[in-house]
CSV table of C-alpha atoms in Angstrom, one decimal:
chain,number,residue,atom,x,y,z
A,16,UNK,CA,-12.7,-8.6,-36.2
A,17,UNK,CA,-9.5,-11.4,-34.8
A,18,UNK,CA,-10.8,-12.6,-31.7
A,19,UNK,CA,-7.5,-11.7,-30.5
A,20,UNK,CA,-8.1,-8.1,-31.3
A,21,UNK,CA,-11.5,-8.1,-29.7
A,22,UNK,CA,-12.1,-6.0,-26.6
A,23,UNK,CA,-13.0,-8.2,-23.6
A,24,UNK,CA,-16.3,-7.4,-22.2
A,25,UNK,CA,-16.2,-6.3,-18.3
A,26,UNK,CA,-19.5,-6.5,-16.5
A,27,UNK,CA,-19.7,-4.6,-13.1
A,28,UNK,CA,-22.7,-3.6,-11.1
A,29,UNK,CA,-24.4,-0.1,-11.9
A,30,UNK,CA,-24.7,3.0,-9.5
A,31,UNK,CA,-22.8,4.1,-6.5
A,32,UNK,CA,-19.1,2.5,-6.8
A,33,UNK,CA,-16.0,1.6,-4.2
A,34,UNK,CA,-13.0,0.7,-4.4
A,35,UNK,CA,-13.8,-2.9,-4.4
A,36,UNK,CA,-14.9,-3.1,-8.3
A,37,UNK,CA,-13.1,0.5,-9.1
A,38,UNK,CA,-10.0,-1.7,-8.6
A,39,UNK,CA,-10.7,-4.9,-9.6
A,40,UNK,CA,-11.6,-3.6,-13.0
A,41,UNK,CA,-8.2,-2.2,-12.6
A,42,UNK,CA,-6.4,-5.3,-12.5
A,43,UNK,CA,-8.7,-6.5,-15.5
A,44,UNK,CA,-7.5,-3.2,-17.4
A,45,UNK,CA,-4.2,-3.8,-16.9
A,46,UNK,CA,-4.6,-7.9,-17.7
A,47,UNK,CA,-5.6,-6.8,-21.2
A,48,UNK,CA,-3.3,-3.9,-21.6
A,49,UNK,CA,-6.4,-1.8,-21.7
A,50,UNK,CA,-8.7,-3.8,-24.8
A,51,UNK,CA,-11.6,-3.8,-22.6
A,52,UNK,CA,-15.6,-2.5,-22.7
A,53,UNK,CA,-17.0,-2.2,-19.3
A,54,UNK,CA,-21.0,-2.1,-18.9
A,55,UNK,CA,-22.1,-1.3,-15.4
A,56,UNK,CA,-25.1,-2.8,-15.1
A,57,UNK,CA,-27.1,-5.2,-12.8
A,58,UNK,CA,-29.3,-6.8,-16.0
A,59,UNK,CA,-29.0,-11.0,-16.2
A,60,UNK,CA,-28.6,-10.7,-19.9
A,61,UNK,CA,-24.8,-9.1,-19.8
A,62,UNK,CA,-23.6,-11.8,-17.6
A,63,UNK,CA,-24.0,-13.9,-20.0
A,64,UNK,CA,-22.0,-12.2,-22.7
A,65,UNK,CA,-19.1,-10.4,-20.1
A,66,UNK,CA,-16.0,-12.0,-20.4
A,67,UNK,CA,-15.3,-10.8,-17.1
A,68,UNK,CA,-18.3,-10.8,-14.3
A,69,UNK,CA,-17.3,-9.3,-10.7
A,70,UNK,CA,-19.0,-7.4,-8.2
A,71,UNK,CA,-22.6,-8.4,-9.4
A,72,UNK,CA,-24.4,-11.8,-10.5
A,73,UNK,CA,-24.1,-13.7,-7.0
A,74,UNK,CA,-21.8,-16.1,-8.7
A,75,UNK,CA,-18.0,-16.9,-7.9
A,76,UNK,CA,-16.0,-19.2,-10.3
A,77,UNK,CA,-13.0,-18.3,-11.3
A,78,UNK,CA,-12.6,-20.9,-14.3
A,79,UNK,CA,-15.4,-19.1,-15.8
A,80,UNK,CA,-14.2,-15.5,-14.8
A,81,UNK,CA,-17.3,-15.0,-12.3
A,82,UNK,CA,-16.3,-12.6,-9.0
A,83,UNK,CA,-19.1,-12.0,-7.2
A,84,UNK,CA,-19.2,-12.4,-3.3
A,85,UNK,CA,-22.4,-10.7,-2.6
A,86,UNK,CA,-24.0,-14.6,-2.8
A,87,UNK,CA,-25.1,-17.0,0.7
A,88,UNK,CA,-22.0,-17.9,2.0
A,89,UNK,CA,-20.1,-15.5,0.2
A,90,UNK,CA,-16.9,-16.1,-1.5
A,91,UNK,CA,-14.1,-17.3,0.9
A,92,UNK,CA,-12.2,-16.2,4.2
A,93,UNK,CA,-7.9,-15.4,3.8
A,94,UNK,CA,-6.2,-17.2,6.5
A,95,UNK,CA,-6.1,-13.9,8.5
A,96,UNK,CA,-9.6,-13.4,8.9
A,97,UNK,CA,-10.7,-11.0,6.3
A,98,UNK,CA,-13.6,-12.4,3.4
A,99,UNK,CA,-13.0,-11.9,-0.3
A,100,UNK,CA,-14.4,-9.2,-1.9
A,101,UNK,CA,-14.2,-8.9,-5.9
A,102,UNK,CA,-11.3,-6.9,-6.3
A,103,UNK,CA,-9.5,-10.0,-3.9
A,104,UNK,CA,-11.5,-12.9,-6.0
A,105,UNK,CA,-10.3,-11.2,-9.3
A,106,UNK,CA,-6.4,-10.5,-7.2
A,107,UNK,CA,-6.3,-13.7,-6.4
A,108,UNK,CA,-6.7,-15.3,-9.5
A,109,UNK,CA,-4.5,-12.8,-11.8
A,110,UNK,CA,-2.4,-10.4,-9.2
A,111,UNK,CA,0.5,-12.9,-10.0
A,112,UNK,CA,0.5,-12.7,-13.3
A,113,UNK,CA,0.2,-9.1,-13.9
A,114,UNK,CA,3.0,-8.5,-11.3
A,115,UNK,CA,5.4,-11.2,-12.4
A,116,UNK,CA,6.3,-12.7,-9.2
A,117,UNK,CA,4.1,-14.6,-6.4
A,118,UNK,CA,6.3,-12.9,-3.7
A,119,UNK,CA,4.9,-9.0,-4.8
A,120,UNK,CA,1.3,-9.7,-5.2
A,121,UNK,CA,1.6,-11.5,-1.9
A,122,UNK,CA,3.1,-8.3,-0.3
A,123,UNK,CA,0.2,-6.3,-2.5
A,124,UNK,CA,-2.7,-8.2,-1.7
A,125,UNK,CA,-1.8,-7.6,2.5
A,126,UNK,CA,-0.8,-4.1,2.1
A,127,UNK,CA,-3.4,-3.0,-0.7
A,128,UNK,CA,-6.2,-6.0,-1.6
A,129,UNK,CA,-6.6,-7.1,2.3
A,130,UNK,CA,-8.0,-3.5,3.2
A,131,UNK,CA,-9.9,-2.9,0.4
A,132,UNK,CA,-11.6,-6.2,0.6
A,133,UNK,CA,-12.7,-5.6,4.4
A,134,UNK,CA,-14.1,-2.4,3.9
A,135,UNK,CA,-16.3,-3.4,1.1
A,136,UNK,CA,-17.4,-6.6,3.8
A,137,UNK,CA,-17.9,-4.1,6.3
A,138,UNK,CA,-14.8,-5.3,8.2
A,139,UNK,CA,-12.8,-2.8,11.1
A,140,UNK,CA,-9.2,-3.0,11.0
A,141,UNK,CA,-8.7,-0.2,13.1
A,142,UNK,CA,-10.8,1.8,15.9
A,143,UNK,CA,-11.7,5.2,15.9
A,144,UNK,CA,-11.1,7.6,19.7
A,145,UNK,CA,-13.4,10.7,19.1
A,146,UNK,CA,-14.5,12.4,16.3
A,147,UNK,CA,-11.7,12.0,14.0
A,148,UNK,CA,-11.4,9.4,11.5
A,149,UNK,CA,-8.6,8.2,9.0
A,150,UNK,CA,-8.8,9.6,5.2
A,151,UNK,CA,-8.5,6.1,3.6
A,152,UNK,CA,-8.1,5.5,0.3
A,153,UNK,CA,-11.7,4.3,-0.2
A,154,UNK,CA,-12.7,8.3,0.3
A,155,UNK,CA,-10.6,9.4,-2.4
A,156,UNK,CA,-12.9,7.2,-4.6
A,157,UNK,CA,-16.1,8.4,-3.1
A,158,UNK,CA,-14.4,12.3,-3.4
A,159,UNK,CA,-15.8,11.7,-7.1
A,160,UNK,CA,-19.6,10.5,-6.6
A,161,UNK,CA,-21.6,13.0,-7.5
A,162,UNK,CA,-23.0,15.2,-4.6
A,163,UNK,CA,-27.2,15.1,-3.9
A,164,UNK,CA,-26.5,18.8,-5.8
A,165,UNK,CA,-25.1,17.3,-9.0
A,166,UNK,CA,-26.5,14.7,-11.9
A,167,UNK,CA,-26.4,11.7,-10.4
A,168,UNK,CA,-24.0,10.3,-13.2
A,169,UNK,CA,-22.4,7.5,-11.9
A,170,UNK,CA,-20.7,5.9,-14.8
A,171,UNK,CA,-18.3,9.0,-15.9
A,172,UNK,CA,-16.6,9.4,-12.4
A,173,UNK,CA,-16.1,6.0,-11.9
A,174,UNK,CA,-14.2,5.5,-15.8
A,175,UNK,CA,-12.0,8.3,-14.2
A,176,UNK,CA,-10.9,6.8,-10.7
A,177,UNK,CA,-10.3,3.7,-12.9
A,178,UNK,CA,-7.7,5.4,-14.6
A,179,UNK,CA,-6.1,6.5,-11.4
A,180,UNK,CA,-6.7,3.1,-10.0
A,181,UNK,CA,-4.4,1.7,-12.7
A,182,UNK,CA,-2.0,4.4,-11.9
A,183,UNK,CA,-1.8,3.0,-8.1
A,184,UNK,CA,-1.4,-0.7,-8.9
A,185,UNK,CA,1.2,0.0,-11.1
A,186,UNK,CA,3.1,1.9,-9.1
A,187,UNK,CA,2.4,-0.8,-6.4
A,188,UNK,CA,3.8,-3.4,-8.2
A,189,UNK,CA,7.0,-1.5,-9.4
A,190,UNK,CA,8.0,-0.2,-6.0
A,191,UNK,CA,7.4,-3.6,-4.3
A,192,UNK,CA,9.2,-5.4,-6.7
A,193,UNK,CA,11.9,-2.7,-5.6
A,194,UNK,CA,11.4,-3.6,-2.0
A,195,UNK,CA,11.8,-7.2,-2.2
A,196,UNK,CA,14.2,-6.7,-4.2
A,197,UNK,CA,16.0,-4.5,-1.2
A,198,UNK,CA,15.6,-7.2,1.5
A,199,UNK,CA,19.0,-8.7,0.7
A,200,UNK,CA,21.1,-5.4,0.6
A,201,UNK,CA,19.1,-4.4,4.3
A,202,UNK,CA,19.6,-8.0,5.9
A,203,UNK,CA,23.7,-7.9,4.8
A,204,UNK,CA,23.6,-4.7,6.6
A,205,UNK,CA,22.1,-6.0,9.6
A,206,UNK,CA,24.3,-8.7,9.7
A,207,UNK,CA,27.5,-7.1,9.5
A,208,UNK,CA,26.7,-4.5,12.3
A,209,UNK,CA,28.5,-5.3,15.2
A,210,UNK,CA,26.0,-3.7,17.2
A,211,UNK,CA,23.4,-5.1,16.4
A,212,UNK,CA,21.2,-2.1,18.0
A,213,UNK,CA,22.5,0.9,15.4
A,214,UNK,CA,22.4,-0.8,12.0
A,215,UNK,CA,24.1,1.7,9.0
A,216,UNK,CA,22.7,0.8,5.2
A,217,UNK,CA,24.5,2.3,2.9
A,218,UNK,CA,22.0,2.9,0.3
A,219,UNK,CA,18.4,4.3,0.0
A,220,UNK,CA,16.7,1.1,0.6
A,221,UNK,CA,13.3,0.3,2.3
A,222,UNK,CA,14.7,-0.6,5.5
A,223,UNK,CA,11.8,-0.6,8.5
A,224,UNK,CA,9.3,-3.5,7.5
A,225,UNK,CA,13.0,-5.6,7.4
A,226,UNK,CA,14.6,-4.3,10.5
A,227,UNK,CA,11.2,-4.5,12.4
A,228,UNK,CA,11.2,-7.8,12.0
A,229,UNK,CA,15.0,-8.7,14.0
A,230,UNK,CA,14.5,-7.8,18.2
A,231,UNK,CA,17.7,-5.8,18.4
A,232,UNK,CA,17.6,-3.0,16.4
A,233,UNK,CA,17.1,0.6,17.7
A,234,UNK,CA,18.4,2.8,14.9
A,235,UNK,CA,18.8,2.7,11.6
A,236,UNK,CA,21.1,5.4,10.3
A,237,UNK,CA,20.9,5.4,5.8
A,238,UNK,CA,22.1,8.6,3.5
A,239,UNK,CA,19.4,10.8,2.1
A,240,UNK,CA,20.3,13.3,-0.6
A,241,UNK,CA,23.4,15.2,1.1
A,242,UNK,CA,22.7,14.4,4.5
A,243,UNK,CA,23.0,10.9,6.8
A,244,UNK,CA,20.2,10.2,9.0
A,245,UNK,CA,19.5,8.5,12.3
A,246,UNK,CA,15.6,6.9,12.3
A,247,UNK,CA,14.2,5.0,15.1
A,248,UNK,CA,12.8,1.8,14.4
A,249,UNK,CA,9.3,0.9,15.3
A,250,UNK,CA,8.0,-1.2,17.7
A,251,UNK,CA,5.1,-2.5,15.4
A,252,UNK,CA,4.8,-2.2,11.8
A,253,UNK,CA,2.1,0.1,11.4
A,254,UNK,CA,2.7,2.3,14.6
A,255,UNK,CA,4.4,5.3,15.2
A,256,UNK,CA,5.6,4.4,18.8
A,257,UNK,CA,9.5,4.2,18.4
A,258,UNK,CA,11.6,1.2,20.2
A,259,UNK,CA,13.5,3.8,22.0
A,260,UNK,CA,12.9,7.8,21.1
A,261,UNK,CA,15.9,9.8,20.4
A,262,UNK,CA,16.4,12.2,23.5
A,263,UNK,CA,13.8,14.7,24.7
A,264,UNK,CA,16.0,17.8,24.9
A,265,UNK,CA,16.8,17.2,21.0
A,266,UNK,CA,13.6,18.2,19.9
A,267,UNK,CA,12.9,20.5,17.6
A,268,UNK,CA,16.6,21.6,17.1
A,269,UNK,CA,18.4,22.9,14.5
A,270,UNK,CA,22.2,23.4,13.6
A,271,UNK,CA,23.8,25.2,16.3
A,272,UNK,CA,22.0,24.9,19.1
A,273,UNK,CA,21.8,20.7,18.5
A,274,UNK,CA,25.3,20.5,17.7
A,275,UNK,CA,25.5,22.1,21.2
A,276,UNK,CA,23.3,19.8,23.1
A,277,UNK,CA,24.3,16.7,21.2
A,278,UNK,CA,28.4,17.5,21.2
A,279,UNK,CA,27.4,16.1,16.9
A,280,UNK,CA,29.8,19.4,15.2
A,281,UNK,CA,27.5,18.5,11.9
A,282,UNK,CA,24.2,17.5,13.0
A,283,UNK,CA,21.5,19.5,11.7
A,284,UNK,CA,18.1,18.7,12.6
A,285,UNK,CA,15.8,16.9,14.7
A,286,UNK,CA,12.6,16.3,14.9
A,287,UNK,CA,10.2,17.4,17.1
A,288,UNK,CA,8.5,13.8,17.1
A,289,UNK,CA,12.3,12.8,18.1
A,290,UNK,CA,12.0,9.8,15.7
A,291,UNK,CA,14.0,11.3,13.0
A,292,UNK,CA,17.6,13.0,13.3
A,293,UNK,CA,20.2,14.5,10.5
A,294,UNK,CA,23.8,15.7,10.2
A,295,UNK,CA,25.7,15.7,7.7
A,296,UNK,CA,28.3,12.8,7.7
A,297,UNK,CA,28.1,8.9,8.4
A,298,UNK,CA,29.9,9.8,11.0
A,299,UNK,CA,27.6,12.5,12.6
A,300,UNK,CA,25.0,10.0,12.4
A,301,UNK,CA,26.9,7.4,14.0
A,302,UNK,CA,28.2,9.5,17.0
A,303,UNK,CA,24.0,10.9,17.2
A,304,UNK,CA,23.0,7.3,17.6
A,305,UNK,CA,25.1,6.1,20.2
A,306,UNK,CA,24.4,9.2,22.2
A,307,UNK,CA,20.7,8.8,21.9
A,308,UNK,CA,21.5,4.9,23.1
A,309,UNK,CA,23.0,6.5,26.5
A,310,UNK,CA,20.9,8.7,27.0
Protein backbone atom coordinates (compact mmCIF):
# COMPACT_ATOMS: atom_id res chain seq x y z
CA UNK A 1 0.00 0.00 0.00
CA UNK A 2 1.48 4.04 -1.11
CA UNK A 3 2.44 5.50 1.99
CA UNK A 4 0.48 8.31 0.92
CA UNK A 5 -2.61 6.11 0.89
CA UNK A 6 -1.86 4.71 4.33
CA UNK A 7 -4.19 5.52 7.18
CA UNK A 8 -2.30 7.45 9.87
CA UNK A 9 -2.30 5.63 13.16
CA UNK A 10 -4.01 7.81 16.17
CA UNK A 11 -3.10 6.57 19.63
CA UNK A 12 -5.41 8.00 22.49
CA UNK A 13 -5.75 6.71 25.98
CA UNK A 14 -8.50 3.88 26.74
CA UNK A 15 -11.66 4.16 28.97
CA UNK A 16 -13.71 6.95 30.16
CA UNK A 17 -13.31 9.95 27.45
CA UNK A 18 -13.75 14.03 27.50
CA UNK A 19 -13.78 16.42 25.32
CA UNK A 20 -10.14 16.94 25.59
CA UNK A 21 -9.02 13.82 23.30
CA UNK A 22 -12.80 13.45 21.75
CA UNK A 23 -11.73 16.76 20.04
CA UNK A 24 -8.30 16.63 19.52
CA UNK A 25 -8.77 13.50 17.54
CA UNK A 26 -11.16 15.72 15.75
CA UNK A 27 -8.75 18.04 14.47
CA UNK A 28 -6.44 14.94 13.53
CA UNK A 29 -9.60 13.53 11.53
CA UNK A 30 -10.08 16.41 9.77
CA UNK A 31 -6.00 17.00 9.15
CA UNK A 32 -6.14 13.75 7.15
CA UNK A 33 -9.58 14.19 5.64
CA UNK A 34 -10.56 11.20 7.67
CA UNK A 35 -7.51 8.33 6.63
CA UNK A 36 -6.99 7.63 10.14
CA UNK A 37 -7.07 4.26 12.72
CA UNK A 38 -7.51 5.29 16.18
CA UNK A 39 -6.47 2.62 18.99
CA UNK A 40 -7.42 3.73 22.46
CA UNK A 41 -5.20 2.27 24.53
CA UNK A 42 -2.65 3.04 27.40
CA UNK A 43 0.00 0.03 26.19
CA UNK A 44 3.88 1.54 25.61
CA UNK A 45 4.04 -0.57 22.49
CA UNK A 46 1.40 1.66 20.26
CA UNK A 47 3.24 4.81 21.04
CA UNK A 48 5.72 3.72 19.31
CA UNK A 49 3.99 2.91 16.10
CA UNK A 50 1.01 6.00 16.32
CA UNK A 51 1.63 8.50 14.05
CA UNK A 52 -0.23 10.70 16.23
CA UNK A 53 0.20 10.21 20.29
CA UNK A 54 -2.09 12.68 22.50
CA UNK A 55 -3.73 12.41 25.59
CA UNK A 56 -1.58 9.44 26.99
CA UNK A 57 2.37 8.56 26.97
CA UNK A 58 3.54 11.55 29.39
CA UNK A 59 5.38 12.95 26.48
CA UNK A 60 4.83 16.43 24.64
CA UNK A 61 6.85 17.08 21.34
CA UNK A 62 5.28 18.31 18.72
CA UNK A 63 8.08 17.67 15.93
CA UNK A 64 7.39 14.16 16.73
CA UNK A 65 3.48 14.46 16.98
CA UNK A 66 3.54 13.58 20.90
CA UNK A 67 0.51 15.51 23.00
CA UNK A 68 0.43 14.47 26.20
CA UNK A 69 0.22 16.92 29.21
CA UNK A 70 -0.53 14.53 31.86
CA UNK A 71 3.62 14.57 32.48
CA UNK A 72 5.66 16.68 35.70
CA UNK A 73 5.35 20.00 34.72
CA UNK A 74 2.86 19.47 32.25
CA UNK A 75 2.71 20.90 28.84
CA UNK A 76 2.70 24.81 28.89
CA UNK A 77 0.50 27.79 30.27
CA UNK A 78 -1.43 30.40 27.34
CA UNK A 79 -0.67 33.86 28.19
CA UNK A 80 -4.12 34.02 29.92
CA UNK A 81 -3.57 31.62 32.44
CA UNK A 82 -5.10 28.48 31.29
CA UNK A 83 -2.48 25.07 30.82
CA UNK A 84 -2.56 23.09 27.64
CA UNK A 85 -4.42 20.21 27.50
CA UNK A 86 -4.10 17.79 24.29
CA UNK A 87 -6.81 18.86 22.29
CA UNK A 88 -4.77 22.67 22.75
CA UNK A 89 -1.17 20.91 22.20
CA UNK A 90 -2.54 19.20 19.05
CA UNK A 91 -4.68 23.01 18.24
CA UNK A 92 -1.92 24.69 18.55
CA UNK A 93 0.22 23.01 16.33
CA UNK A 94 -2.42 22.33 13.30
CA UNK A 95 -5.63 24.67 14.19
CA UNK A 96 -4.06 27.03 11.53
CA UNK A 97 -3.68 24.95 8.98
CA UNK A 98 -6.91 23.13 8.99
CA UNK A 99 -8.71 26.61 9.27
CA UNK A 100 -6.71 28.46 6.72
CA UNK A 101 -6.12 31.60 8.54
CA UNK A 102 -4.02 32.36 11.90
CA UNK A 103 -6.78 35.03 12.73
CA UNK A 104 -9.88 32.12 13.04
CA UNK A 105 -8.04 29.48 14.93
CA UNK A 106 -7.00 32.34 17.14
CA UNK A 107 -10.75 33.34 17.67
CA UNK A 108 -11.39 29.26 17.92
CA UNK A 109 -8.89 28.34 20.30
CA UNK A 110 -10.32 31.37 22.94
CA UNK A 111 -13.85 30.64 22.27
CA UNK A 112 -13.65 26.70 21.83
CA UNK A 113 -9.94 25.15 22.74
CA UNK A 114 -9.43 27.69 25.91
CA UNK A 115 -12.56 26.01 27.77
CA UNK A 116 -12.10 22.72 26.81
CA UNK A 117 -8.51 22.68 27.82
CA UNK A 118 -9.32 24.11 31.48
CA UNK A 119 -11.85 21.71 32.25
CA UNK A 120 -9.81 18.77 31.35
CA UNK A 121 -6.91 20.72 33.94
CA UNK A 122 -9.51 21.03 36.31
CA UNK A 123 -9.56 24.83 35.80
CA UNK A 124 -12.98 27.21 36.89
CA UNK A 125 -13.87 29.81 34.46
CA UNK A 126 -17.01 30.58 36.03
CA UNK A 127 -18.74 30.08 39.69
CA UNK A 128 -21.66 28.35 40.43
CA UNK A 129 -24.69 30.28 43.14
CA UNK A 130 -26.83 27.26 44.33
CA UNK A 131 -27.71 24.20 43.02
CA UNK A 132 -27.77 24.95 39.41
CA UNK A 133 -24.99 24.49 37.15
CA UNK A 134 -24.25 25.33 33.30
CA UNK A 135 -24.95 22.31 30.66
CA UNK A 136 -21.51 22.78 29.01
CA UNK A 137 -20.44 21.19 26.20
CA UNK A 138 -18.22 18.64 28.00
CA UNK A 139 -21.78 16.98 29.32
CA UNK A 140 -23.03 16.45 25.90
CA UNK A 141 -19.91 14.23 25.56
CA UNK A 142 -20.37 12.45 28.82
CA UNK A 143 -24.43 12.19 27.81
CA UNK A 144 -22.88 9.07 25.71
CA UNK A 145 -20.68 7.06 28.49
CA UNK A 146 -22.27 4.26 29.18
CA UNK A 147 -24.40 4.32 32.45
CA UNK A 148 -23.23 1.80 35.64
CA UNK A 149 -26.58 -0.13 34.04
CA UNK A 150 -25.12 -0.57 30.62
CA UNK A 151 -21.81 -2.51 29.01
CA UNK A 152 -19.24 -0.53 29.99
CA UNK A 153 -18.13 -0.09 26.18
CA UNK A 154 -16.20 2.75 25.98
CA UNK A 155 -14.76 2.70 22.57
CA UNK A 156 -18.18 2.76 20.42
CA UNK A 157 -19.65 5.98 22.10
CA UNK A 158 -16.59 7.79 21.90
CA UNK A 159 -16.09 6.92 17.60
CA UNK A 160 -19.60 8.53 17.67
CA UNK A 161 -19.10 11.92 19.57
CA UNK A 162 -16.01 12.00 17.27
CA UNK A 163 -18.11 12.27 14.41
CA UNK A 164 -20.09 15.06 15.96
CA UNK A 165 -17.00 16.59 17.21
CA UNK A 166 -15.93 17.05 13.49
CA UNK A 167 -19.30 18.39 12.81
CA UNK A 168 -18.67 21.34 15.49
CA UNK A 169 -15.16 22.39 14.40
CA UNK A 170 -16.24 22.62 11.11
CA UNK A 171 -18.87 24.57 11.55
CA UNK A 172 -16.53 26.62 13.94
CA UNK A 173 -14.26 27.37 11.41
CA UNK A 174 -16.80 28.29 8.59
CA UNK A 175 -18.89 30.64 10.73
CA UNK A 176 -15.71 32.39 12.17
CA UNK A 177 -14.18 32.85 9.04
CA UNK A 178 -17.67 34.52 8.41
CA UNK A 179 -17.28 36.70 11.35
CA UNK A 180 -14.02 38.02 10.72
CA UNK A 181 -14.82 38.37 7.71
CA UNK A 182 -17.91 40.78 9.01
CA UNK A 183 -15.67 43.05 11.19
CA UNK A 184 -15.20 45.46 8.35
CA UNK A 185 -18.91 45.84 7.20
CA UNK A 186 -19.81 46.30 11.33
CA UNK A 187 -16.88 48.89 11.99
CA UNK A 188 -18.02 51.13 8.58
CA UNK A 189 -21.27 51.10 10.18
CA UNK A 190 -20.07 52.29 13.45
CA UNK A 191 -18.22 54.87 11.90
CA UNK A 192 -20.56 56.42 9.82
CA UNK A 193 -23.29 56.80 12.68
CA UNK A 194 -23.52 60.12 13.72
CA UNK A 195 -24.62 58.99 16.97
CA UNK A 196 -22.41 57.10 17.92
CA UNK A 197 -24.79 55.54 20.71
CA UNK A 198 -27.64 53.90 18.11
CA UNK A 199 -25.45 52.22 15.42
CA UNK A 200 -27.85 50.80 12.21
CA UNK A 201 -25.90 47.80 10.10
CA UNK A 202 -27.50 47.18 7.27
CA UNK A 203 -26.96 43.52 6.95
CA UNK A 204 -27.16 40.33 9.01
CA UNK A 205 -23.69 40.55 10.44
CA UNK A 206 -22.23 39.38 13.81
CA UNK A 207 -22.31 42.72 15.33
CA UNK A 208 -21.96 42.47 19.48
CA UNK A 209 -18.30 41.05 20.08
CA UNK A 210 -17.39 44.27 17.52
CA UNK A 211 -19.62 46.93 19.00
CA UNK A 212 -18.71 45.72 22.58
CA UNK A 213 -15.52 46.59 21.97
CA UNK A 214 -16.15 50.88 21.10
CA UNK A 215 -17.49 52.74 24.75
CA UNK A 216 -20.41 54.52 22.94
CA UNK A 217 -22.67 52.31 21.67
CA UNK A 218 -26.09 51.59 23.27
CA UNK A 219 -28.15 50.04 20.40
CA UNK A 220 -27.58 48.33 17.58
CA UNK A 221 -30.61 48.30 15.32
CA UNK A 222 -29.90 45.39 12.01
CA UNK A 223 -32.82 43.77 9.69
CA UNK A 224 -33.91 40.19 10.49
CA UNK A 225 -36.07 38.32 8.00
CA UNK A 226 -39.04 41.02 7.51
CA UNK A 227 -38.65 42.85 10.47
CA UNK A 228 -35.79 45.64 11.82
CA UNK A 229 -34.68 45.20 15.26
CA UNK A 230 -33.43 47.33 18.14
CA UNK A 231 -30.76 45.09 20.43
CA UNK A 232 -28.95 46.39 23.40
CA UNK A 233 -25.41 46.07 23.54
CA UNK A 234 -23.73 44.37 26.39
CA UNK A 235 -21.75 45.61 28.94
CA UNK A 236 -19.24 42.53 28.89
CA UNK A 237 -18.88 39.99 26.30
CA UNK A 238 -20.17 37.12 27.86
CA UNK A 239 -22.93 38.73 30.11
CA UNK A 240 -26.35 39.41 29.64
CA UNK A 241 -26.50 42.74 31.60
CA UNK A 242 -27.42 45.39 28.89
CA UNK A 243 -25.46 48.91 28.70
CA UNK A 244 -28.78 50.59 29.02
CA UNK A 245 -32.13 48.25 29.04
CA UNK A 246 -34.86 49.30 26.69
CA UNK A 247 -37.71 50.83 29.01
CA UNK A 248 -39.52 48.85 31.67
CA UNK A 249 -43.14 49.55 30.60
CA UNK A 250 -42.20 47.90 27.06
CA UNK A 251 -41.97 44.62 28.40
CA UNK A 252 -43.60 41.99 27.19
CA UNK A 253 -45.66 43.90 24.60
CA UNK A 254 -47.01 43.18 21.46
CA UNK A 255 -48.39 45.17 18.41
CA UNK A 256 -51.01 47.43 19.59
CA UNK A 257 -50.69 47.86 22.88
CA UNK A 258 -46.55 48.76 22.25
CA UNK A 259 -47.31 50.90 19.42
CA UNK A 260 -49.44 52.61 22.06
CA UNK A 261 -46.86 53.00 24.83
CA UNK A 262 -43.97 53.59 22.45
CA UNK A 263 -45.90 56.25 19.91
CA UNK A 264 -43.63 53.29 17.19
CA UNK A 265 -47.19 52.87 14.56
CA UNK A 266 -45.06 49.52 13.35
CA UNK A 267 -43.37 48.15 16.25
CA UNK A 268 -44.25 44.77 17.15
CA UNK A 269 -42.66 43.19 19.90
CA UNK A 270 -40.57 43.39 22.88
CA UNK A 271 -39.09 41.42 25.04
CA UNK A 272 -39.80 40.68 28.31
CA UNK A 273 -35.91 40.67 29.17
CA UNK A 274 -36.25 44.37 27.40
CA UNK A 275 -32.93 43.65 25.52
CA UNK A 276 -34.52 42.86 22.32
CA UNK A 277 -37.22 45.09 20.40
CA UNK A 278 -38.99 44.74 16.72
CA UNK A 279 -41.10 46.76 14.22
CA UNK A 280 -41.28 46.59 11.09
CA UNK A 281 -39.29 49.34 9.29
CA UNK A 282 -35.72 50.97 9.69
CA UNK A 283 -37.48 53.52 10.63
CA UNK A 284 -39.59 52.02 13.48
CA UNK A 285 -36.48 50.86 14.78
CA UNK A 286 -34.82 54.01 14.70
CA UNK A 287 -37.67 56.08 16.25
CA UNK A 288 -37.77 52.79 19.23
CA UNK A 289 -34.12 53.54 19.89
CA UNK A 290 -34.03 56.99 20.45
CA UNK A 291 -37.10 56.69 22.67
CA UNK A 292 -35.52 54.03 24.80
CA UNK A 293 -32.32 56.59 24.92
CA UNK A 294 -34.76 59.23 26.71
CA UNK A 295 -36.32 57.31 28.54
Amino acid sequence: MSLFKRKKILVTHNGTFHADDIFATAVLSILNNGNIKIIRTRDPKYFQIGDYVYDVGCVYNPEKNKFDHHQAGGAGIRENGIPYASFGLVWKRYGEEICGSYEVAKEIDQRLVCPVDANDNGMNLFTVDGTIAPYILQDVFFCFRPSWKEEQDYDKPFFEVVKIAEKILLREIKKMGHTLEAKDFVKNAYEKSIDKKIVIIDGPYPWHDILGDYPEPIYAIFPKTDTWRVECVRKYKYSFENRKSLPESWAGLRDIELAKVTGVADATFCHNGRFLAVAKSKEGALMLARKALEN
